[in-house]
Short mmCIF file of C-alpha atoms and ligand atoms in Angstrom, two decimals:
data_model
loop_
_atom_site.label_atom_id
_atom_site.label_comp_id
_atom_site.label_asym_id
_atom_site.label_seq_id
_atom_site.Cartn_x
_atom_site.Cartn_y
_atom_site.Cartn_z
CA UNK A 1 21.93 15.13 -29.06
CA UNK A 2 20.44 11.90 -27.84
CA UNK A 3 17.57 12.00 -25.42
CA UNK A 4 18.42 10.48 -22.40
CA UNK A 5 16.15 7.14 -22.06
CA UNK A 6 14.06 6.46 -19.18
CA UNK A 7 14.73 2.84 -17.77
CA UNK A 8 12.05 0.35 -17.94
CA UNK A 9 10.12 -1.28 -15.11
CA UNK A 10 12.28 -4.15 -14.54
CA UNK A 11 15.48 -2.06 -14.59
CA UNK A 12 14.29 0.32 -12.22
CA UNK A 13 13.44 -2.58 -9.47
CA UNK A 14 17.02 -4.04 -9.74
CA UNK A 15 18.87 -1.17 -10.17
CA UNK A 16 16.78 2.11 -8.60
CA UNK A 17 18.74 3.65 -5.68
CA UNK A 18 21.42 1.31 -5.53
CA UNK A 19 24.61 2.93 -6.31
CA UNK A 20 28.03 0.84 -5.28
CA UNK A 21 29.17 1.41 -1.55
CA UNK A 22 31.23 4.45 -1.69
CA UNK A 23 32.98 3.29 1.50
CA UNK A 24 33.89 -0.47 -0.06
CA UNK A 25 32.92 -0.27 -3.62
CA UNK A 26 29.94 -3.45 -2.42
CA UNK A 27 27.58 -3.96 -5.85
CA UNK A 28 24.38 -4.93 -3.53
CA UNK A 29 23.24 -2.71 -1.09
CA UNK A 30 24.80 -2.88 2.24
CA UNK A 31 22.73 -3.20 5.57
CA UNK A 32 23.86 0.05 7.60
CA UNK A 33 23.26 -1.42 10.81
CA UNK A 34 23.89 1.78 12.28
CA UNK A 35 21.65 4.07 14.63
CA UNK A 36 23.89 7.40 13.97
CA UNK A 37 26.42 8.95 11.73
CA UNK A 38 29.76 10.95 12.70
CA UNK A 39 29.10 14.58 11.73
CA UNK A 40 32.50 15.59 9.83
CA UNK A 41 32.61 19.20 11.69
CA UNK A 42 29.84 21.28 13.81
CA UNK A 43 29.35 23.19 10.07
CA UNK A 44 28.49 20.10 8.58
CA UNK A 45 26.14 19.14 12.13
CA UNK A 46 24.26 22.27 11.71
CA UNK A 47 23.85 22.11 8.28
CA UNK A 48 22.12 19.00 8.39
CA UNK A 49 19.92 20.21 11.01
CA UNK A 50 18.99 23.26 9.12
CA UNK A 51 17.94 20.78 6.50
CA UNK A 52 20.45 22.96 4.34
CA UNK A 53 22.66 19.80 3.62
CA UNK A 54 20.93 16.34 2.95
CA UNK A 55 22.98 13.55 4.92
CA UNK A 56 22.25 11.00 7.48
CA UNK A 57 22.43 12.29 11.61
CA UNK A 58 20.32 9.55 12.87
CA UNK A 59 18.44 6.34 12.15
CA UNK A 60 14.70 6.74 13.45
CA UNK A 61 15.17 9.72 10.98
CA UNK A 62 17.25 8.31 7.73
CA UNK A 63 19.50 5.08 6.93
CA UNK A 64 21.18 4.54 3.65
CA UNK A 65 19.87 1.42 3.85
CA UNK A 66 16.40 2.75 4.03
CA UNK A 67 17.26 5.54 1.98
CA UNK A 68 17.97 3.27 -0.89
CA UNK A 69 14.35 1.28 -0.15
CA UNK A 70 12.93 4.85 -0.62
CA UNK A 71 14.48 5.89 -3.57
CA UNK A 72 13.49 2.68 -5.28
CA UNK A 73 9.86 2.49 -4.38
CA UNK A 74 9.73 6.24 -5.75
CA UNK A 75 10.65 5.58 -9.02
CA UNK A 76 9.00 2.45 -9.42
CA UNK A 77 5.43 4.51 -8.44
CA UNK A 78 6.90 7.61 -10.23
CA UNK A 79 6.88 9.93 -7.60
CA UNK A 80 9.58 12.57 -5.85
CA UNK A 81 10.20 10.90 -2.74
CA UNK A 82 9.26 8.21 -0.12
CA UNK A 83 9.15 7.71 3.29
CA UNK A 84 9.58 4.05 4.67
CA UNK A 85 7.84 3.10 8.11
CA UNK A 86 7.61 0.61 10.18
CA UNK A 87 4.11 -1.22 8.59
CA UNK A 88 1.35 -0.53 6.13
CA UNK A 89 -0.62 0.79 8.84
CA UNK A 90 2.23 3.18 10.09
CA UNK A 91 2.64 4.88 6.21
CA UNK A 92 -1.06 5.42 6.48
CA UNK A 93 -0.84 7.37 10.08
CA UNK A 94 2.24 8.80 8.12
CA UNK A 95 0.59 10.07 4.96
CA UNK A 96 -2.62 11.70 7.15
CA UNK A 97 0.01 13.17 9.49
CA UNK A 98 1.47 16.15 7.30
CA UNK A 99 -2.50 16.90 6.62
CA UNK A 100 -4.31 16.74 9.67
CA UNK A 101 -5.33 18.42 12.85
CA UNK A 102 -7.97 17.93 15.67
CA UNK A 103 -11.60 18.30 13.94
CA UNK A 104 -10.33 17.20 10.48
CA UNK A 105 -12.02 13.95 8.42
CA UNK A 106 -11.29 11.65 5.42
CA UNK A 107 -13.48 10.49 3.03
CA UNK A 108 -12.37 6.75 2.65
CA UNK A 109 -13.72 4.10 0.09
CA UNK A 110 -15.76 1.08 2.10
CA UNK A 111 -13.61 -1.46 0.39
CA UNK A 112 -10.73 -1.65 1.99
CA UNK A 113 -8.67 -3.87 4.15
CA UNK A 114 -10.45 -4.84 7.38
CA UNK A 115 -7.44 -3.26 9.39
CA UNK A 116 -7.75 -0.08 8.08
CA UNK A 117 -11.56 0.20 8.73
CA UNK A 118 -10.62 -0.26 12.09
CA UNK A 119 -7.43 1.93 12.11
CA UNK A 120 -10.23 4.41 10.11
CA UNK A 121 -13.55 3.91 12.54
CA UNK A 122 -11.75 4.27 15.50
CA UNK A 123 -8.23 4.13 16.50
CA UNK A 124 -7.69 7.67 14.84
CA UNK A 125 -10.76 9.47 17.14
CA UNK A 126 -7.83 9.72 19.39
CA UNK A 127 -5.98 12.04 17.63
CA UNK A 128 -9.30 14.15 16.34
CA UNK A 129 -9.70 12.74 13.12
CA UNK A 130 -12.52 11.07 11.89
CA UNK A 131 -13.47 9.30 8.83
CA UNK A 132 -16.53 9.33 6.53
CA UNK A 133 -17.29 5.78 4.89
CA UNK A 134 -18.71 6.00 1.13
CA UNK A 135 -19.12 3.95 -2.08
CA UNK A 136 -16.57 4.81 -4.43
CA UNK A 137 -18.40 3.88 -7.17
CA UNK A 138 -20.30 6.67 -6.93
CA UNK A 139 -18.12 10.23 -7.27
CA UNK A 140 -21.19 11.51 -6.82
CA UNK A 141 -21.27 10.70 -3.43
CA UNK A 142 -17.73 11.32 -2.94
CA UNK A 143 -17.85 14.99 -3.61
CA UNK A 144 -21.38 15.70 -1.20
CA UNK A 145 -19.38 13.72 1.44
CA UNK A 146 -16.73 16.65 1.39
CA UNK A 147 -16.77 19.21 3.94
CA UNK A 148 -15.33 22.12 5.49
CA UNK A 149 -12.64 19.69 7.75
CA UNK A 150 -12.53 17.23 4.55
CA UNK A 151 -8.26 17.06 4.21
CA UNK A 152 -8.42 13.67 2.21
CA UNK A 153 -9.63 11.05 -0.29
CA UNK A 154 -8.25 7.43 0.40
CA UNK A 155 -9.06 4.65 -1.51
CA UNK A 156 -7.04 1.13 -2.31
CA UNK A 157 -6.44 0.68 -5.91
CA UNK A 158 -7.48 -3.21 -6.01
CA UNK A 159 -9.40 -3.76 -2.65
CA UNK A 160 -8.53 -6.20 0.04
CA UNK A 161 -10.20 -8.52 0.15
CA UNK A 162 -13.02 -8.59 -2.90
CA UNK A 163 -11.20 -8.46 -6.61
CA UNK A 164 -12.66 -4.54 -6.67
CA UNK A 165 -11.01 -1.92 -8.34
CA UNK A 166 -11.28 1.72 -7.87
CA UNK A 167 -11.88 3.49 -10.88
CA UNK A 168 -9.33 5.86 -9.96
CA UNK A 169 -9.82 8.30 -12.57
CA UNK A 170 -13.21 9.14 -11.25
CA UNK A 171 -12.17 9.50 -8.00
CA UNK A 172 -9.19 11.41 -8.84
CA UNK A 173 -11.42 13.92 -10.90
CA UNK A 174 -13.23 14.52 -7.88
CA UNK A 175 -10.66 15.30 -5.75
CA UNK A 176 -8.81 17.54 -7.88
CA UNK A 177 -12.32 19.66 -8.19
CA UNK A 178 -12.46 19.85 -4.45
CA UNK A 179 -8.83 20.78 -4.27
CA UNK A 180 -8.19 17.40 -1.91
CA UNK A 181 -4.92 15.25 -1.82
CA UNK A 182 -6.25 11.35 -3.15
CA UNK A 183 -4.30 8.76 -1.17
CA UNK A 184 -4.24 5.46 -2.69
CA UNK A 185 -3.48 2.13 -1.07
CA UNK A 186 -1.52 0.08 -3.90
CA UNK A 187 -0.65 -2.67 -1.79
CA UNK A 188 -2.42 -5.41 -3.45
CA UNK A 189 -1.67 -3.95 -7.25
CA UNK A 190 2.01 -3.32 -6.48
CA UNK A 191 3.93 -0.28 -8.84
CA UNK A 192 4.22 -3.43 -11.56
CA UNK A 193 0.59 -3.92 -11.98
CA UNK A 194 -1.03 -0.01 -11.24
CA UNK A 195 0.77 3.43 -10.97
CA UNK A 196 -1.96 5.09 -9.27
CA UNK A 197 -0.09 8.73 -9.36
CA UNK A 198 -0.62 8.27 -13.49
CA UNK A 199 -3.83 8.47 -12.63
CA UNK A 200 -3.50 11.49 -10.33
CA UNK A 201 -2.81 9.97 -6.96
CA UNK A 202 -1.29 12.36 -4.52
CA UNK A 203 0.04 10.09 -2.04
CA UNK A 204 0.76 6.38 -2.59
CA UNK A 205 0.87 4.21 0.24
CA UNK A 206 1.99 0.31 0.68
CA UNK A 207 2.17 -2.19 2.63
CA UNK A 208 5.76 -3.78 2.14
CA UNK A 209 4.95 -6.57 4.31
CA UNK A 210 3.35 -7.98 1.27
CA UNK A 211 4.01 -8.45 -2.81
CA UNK A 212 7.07 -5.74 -2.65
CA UNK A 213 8.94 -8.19 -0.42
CA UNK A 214 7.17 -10.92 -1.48
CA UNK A 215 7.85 -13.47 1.09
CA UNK A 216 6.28 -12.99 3.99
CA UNK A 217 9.64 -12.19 5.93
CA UNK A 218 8.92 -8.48 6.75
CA UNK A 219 6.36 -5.71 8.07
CA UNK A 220 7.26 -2.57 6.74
CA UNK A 221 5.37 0.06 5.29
CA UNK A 222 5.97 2.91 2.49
CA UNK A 223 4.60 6.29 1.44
CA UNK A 224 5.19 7.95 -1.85
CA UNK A 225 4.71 11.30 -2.83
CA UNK A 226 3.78 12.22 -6.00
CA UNK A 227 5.36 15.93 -5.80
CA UNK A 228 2.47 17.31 -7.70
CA UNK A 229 0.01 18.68 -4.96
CA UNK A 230 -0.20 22.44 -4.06
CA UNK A 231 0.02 22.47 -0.70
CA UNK A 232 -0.67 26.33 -0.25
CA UNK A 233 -3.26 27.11 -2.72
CA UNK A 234 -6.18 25.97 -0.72
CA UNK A 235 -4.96 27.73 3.11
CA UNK A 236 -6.13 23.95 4.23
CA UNK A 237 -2.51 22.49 5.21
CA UNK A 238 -1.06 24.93 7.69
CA UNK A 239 1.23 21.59 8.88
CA UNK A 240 3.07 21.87 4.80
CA UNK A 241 2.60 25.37 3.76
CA UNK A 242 2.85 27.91 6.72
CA UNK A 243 5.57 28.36 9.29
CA UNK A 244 5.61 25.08 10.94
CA UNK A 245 6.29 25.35 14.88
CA UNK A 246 7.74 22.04 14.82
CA UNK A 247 10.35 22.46 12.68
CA UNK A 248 11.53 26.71 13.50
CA UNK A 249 9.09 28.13 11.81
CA UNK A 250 9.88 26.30 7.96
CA UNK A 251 7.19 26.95 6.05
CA UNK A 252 8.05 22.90 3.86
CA UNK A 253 6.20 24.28 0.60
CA UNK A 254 7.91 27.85 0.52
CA UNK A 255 11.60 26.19 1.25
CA UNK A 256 11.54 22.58 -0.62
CA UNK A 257 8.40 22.84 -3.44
CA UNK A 258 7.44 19.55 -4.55
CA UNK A 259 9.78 17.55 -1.77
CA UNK A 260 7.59 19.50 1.03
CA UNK A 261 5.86 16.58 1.93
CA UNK A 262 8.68 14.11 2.10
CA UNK A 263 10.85 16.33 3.83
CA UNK A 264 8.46 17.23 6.47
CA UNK A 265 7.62 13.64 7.14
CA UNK A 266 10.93 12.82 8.24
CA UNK A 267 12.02 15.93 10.10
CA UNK A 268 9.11 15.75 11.40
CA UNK A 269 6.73 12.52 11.10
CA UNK A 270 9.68 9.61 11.66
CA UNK A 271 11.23 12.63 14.32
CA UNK A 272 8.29 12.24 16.24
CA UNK A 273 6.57 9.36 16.04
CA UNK A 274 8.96 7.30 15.16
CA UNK A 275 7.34 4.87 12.88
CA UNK A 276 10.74 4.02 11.38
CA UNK A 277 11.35 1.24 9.20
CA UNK A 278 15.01 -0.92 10.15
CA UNK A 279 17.47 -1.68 7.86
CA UNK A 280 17.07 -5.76 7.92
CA UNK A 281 13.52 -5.27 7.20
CA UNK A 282 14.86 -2.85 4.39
CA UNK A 283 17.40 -5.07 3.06
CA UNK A 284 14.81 -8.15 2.68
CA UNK A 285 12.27 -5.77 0.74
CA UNK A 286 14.92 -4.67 -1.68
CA UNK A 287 16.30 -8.01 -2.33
CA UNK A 288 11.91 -8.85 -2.93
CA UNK A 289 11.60 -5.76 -5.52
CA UNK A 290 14.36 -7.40 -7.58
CA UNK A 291 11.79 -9.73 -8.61
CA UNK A 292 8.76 -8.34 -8.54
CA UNK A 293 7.67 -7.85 -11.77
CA UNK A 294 8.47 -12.00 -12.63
CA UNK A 295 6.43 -12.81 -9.14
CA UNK A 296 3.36 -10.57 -10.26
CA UNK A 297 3.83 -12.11 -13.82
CA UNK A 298 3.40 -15.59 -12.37
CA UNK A 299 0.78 -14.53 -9.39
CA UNK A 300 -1.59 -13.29 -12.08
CA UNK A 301 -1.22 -16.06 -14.33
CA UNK A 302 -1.97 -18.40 -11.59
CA UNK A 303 -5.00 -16.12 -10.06
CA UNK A 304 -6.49 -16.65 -13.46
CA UNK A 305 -6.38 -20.05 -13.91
CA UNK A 306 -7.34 -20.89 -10.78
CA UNK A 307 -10.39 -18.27 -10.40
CA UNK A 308 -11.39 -19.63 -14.05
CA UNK A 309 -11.08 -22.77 -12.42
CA UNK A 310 -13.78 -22.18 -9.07
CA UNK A 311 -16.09 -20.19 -11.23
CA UNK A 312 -16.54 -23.36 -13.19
CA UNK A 313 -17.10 -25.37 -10.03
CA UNK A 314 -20.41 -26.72 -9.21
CA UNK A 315 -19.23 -26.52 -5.37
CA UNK A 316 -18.79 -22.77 -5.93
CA UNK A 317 -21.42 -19.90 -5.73
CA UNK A 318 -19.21 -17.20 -6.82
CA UNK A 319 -15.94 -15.89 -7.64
CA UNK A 320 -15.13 -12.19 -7.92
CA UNK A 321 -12.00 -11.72 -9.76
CA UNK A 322 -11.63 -8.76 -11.90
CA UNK A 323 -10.37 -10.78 -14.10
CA UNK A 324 -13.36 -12.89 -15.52
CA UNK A 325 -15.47 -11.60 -17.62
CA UNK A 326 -18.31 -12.07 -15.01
CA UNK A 327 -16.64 -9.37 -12.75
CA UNK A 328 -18.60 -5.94 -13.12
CA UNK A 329 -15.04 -4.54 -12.80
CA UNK A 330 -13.47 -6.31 -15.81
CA UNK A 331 -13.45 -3.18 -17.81
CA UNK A 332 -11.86 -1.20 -15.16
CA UNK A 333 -8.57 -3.92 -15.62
CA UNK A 334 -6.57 -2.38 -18.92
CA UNK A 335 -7.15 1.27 -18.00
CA UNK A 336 -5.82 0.80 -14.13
CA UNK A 337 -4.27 -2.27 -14.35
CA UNK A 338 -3.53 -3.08 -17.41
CA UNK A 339 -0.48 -5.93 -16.53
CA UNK A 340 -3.30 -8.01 -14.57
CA UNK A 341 -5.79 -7.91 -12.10
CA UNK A 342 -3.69 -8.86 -9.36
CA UNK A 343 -3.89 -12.64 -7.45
CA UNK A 344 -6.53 -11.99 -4.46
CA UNK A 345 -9.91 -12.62 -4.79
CA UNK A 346 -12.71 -14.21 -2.40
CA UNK A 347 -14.97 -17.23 -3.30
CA UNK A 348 -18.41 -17.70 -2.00
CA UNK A 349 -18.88 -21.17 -1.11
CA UNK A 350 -22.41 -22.67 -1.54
CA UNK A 351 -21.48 -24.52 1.69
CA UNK A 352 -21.72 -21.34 3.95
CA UNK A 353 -19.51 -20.37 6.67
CA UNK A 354 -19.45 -24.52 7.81
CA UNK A 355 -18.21 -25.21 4.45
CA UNK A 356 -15.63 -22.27 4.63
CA UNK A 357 -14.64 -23.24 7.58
CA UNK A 358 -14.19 -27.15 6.48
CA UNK A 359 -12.23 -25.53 3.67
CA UNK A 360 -9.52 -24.10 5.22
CA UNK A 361 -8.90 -27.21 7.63
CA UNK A 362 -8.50 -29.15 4.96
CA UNK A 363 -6.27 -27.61 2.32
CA UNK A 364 -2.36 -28.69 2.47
CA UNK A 365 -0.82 -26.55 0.52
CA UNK A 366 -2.54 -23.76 0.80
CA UNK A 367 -1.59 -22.14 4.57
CA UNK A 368 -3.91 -20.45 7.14
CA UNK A 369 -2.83 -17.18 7.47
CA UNK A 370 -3.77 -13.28 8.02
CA UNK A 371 -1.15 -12.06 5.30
CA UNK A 372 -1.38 -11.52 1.96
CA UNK A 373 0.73 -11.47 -1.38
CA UNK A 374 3.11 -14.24 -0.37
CA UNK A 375 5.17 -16.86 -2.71
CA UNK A 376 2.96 -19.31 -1.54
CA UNK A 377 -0.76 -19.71 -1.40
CA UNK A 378 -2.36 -18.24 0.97
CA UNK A 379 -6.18 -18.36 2.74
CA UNK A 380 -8.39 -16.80 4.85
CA UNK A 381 -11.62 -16.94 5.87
CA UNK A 382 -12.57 -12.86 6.85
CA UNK A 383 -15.50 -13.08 8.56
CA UNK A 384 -14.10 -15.49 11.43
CA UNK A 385 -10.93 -13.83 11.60
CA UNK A 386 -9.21 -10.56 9.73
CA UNK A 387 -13.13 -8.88 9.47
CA UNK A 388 -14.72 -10.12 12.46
CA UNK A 389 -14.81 -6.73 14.73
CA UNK A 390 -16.67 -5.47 11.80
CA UNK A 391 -20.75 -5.28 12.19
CA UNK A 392 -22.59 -7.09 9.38
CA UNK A 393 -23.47 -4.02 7.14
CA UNK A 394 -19.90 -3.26 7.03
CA UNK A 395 -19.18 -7.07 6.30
CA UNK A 396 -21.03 -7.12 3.44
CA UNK A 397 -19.84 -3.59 2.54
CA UNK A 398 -16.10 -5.02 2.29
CA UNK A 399 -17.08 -8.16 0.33
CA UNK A 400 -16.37 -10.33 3.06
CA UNK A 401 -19.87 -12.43 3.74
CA UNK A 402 -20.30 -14.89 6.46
CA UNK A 403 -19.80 -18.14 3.04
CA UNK A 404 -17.07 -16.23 1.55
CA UNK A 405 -12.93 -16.98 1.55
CA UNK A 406 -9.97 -14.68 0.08
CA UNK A 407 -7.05 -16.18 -1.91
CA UNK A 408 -3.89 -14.96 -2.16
CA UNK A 409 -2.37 -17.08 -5.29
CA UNK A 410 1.32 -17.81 -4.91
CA UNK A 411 3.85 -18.57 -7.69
CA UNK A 412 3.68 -22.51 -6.98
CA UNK A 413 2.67 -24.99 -10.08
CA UNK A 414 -0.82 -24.12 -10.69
CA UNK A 415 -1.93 -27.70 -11.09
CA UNK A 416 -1.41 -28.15 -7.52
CA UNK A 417 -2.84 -25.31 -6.35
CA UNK A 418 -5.69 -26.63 -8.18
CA UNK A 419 -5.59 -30.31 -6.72
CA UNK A 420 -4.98 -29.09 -3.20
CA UNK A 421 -8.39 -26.83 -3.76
CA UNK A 422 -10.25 -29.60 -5.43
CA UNK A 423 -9.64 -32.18 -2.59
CA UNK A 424 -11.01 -29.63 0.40
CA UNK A 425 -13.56 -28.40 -1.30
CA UNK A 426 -14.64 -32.39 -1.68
CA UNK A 427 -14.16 -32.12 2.62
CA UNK A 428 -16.07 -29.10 2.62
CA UNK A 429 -19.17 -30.00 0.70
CA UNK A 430 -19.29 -33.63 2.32
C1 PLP B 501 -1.68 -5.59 5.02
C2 PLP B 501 -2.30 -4.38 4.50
C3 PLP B 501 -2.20 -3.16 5.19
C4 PLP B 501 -1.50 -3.05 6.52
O1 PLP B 501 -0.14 -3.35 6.38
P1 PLP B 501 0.76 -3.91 7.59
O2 PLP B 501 2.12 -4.00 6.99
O3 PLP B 501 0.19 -5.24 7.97
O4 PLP B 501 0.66 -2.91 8.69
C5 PLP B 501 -2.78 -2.05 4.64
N1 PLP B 501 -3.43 -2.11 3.47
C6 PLP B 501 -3.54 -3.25 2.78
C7 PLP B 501 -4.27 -3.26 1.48
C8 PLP B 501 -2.98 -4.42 3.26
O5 PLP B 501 -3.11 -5.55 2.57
#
């Protein structure tokens, strides 16, 4: 007998969840542009319903379209299910949803992406939840942070905007000896360049607006569940593993084991709030995963060169790319991501903010933009725009100074990404 082989990474993106149509035998995926699905008889209705059958009744819930998304995304990450949503910042409501209640808290990393500070500080106070800010270089601090009402560690594998990444071993030791679900953001990594679950994520969450699609066409947002967590050992997530009075009384863990969380997140999660991804969005981030391991190939490569470039540059004060061997996190890269460092880093102009400023007026190739993981180059200057709700501790905190810009490298020639940074940092320094 022959042991069945596991596909490789760049089989799985083109090839994951895609079966031919059953209906017309179509090889690529077809875009079910469909809110809801004939039931064959009222057996088959309630069956679905009872969550006895799996099938599609109705789009904010599932979408073959979608479905397929899911199913890829999983077994790039290597987890048991997904859930798409609408955005990044919806699959991060989505992923806290299953775990929370009124009075509950998070302990999240500082570095992350200004949005989700924001979404972090103060948007979710509305729904009871709080979050407690720490340095995640110190597990240490992690674990004293943890409380009572403590229902989850998130952190972002490499961290918008600085060229930081998590150890996420460390942190994953420390929440498996306080018995907490670790969430990691993967966005800016993507499954081709970290796997965070192999290093004992819980939950992975993305932003598909970004490198999975690849081309800035979409906003769409996925969580992915590792199927690992014990949901009832701790008595801590009534929501997954106690009769559920949204759903009849299900008690997820008892009924569905390590698909509890995915299943509850769409009877439940899309069901009610609705965060639901559509299936042109879908169709544009499938046709982006085809590629993605050649794009991150080529971002990388680029991000290097060009960071080796800046560093070099008398113009420049710093660059902080994981990458160089001047980044304190360089040995962090081959044990989380060993395929690269990723292609977003910020450099600290000795020009200031005026110079940063000057900068991004005059680059031409580059474009002015809050996104992130693009084809094409991409800039930003945080403090005047994506960060600028945030106080100046917190500034700091996320690597986004006043004289500091964040890259996104695209997959252009790299010699004119070079030129086109060369001739505006001459503007910016005049
Ligand atoms: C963009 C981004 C988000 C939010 O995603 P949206 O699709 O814009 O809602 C979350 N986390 C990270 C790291 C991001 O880059």
């Amino acid at each position: 007998m022959t042991e069945a082989r596991q596909p490789g990474f760049d089989t799985l993106q083109v090839h994951a969840g895609a079966n031919p149509d059953p209906a017309t035998g179509a090889r690529q995926i077809p875009i079910y542009q469909t809110t809801a699905y004939v039931f064959r008889d009222a057996d088959h209705a309630a069956a679905l319903f009872n969550l006895q059958e799996v099938g599609y009744i109705y789009s904010r819930l599932t979408n073959p379209t979608i479905s397929a998304l899911a199913e890829r995304v999983a077994a790039l990450e290597g987890g048991v299910g997904a859930i798409c949503c609408s955005s990044g910042h919806a699959a991060q409501i989505m992923a806290l949803f299953p775990l929370m209640e009124p009075g509950r808290n998070i302990i999240a990393s500082t570095r992350l992406y200004g949005g989700t500070i924001q979404q972090f500080t103060n948007t979710i106070r509305k729904f009871g939840w709080s979050t407690k800010f720490v340095d995640f270089d110190d597990p240490a601090a992690i674990e004293a942070a943890v409380d009572d009402d403590t229902r989850a560690i998130f952190c972002e594998s490499i961290a918008n905007p600085g060229g930081y990444i998590t150890d996420l071993d460390a942190v994953a030791a420390v929440a498996k000896k306080v018995g907490l679900p670790l969430i990691v953001d993967n966005t800016s990594a993507s499954p081709y360049l970290c796997n965070p679950i192999k290093h004992g994520a819980t939950l992975v969450v993305h932003s598909a607006t970004k490198y999975l699609t690849g081309n800035g066409t979409v906003t769409g947002g996925i969580v992915v569940d590792a199927g690992t967590f014990d949901w009832s050992a701790s008595g801590k997530f009534p929501s997954l593993a106690a009769p559920e009075p949204a759903y009849h009384g299900l008690n997820f863990h008892q009924a569905l084991g390590g698909m509890a969380f995915t299943f509850h997140s769409i009877a439940i999660g899309l069901r009610d709030l609705g965060m639901t991804m559509n299936p042109q969005g879908a169709h544009y981030t499938l046709m982006g995963i085809e590629t993605l391991s050649l794009r991150m190939q080529k971002h990388v490569e680029n991000a290097m060169a060009v960071a080796k470039w800046l560093e070099a540059d008398p113009r420049v004060d710093y660059v902080t790319y994981a990458g160089l061997d001047s980044s304190p996190y360089h040995d962090r890269v081959a044990r989380i991501c060993p395929r690269g460092a990723g292609a977003l880093f910020t450099v600290a102009l000795k020009s200031g903010y005026d110079g940063c400023v000057k900068l991004v007026n005059n680059l031409k190739l580059f474009s002015h933009v809050a996104n992130l993981g693009d084809a094409r180059s991409l800039i930003i200057h945080p403090a005047s725009t994506t960060h600028r709700q945030l106080p100046p501790e917190k500034l700091a905190a996320a690597g986004a100074a006043p004289n500091v810009v964040r890259l996104s490298i695209g997959i252009e020639d790299v010699a004119d990404i070079i030129a086109d940074l060369d001739q505006a940092l001459a503007a910016a320094s005049a």
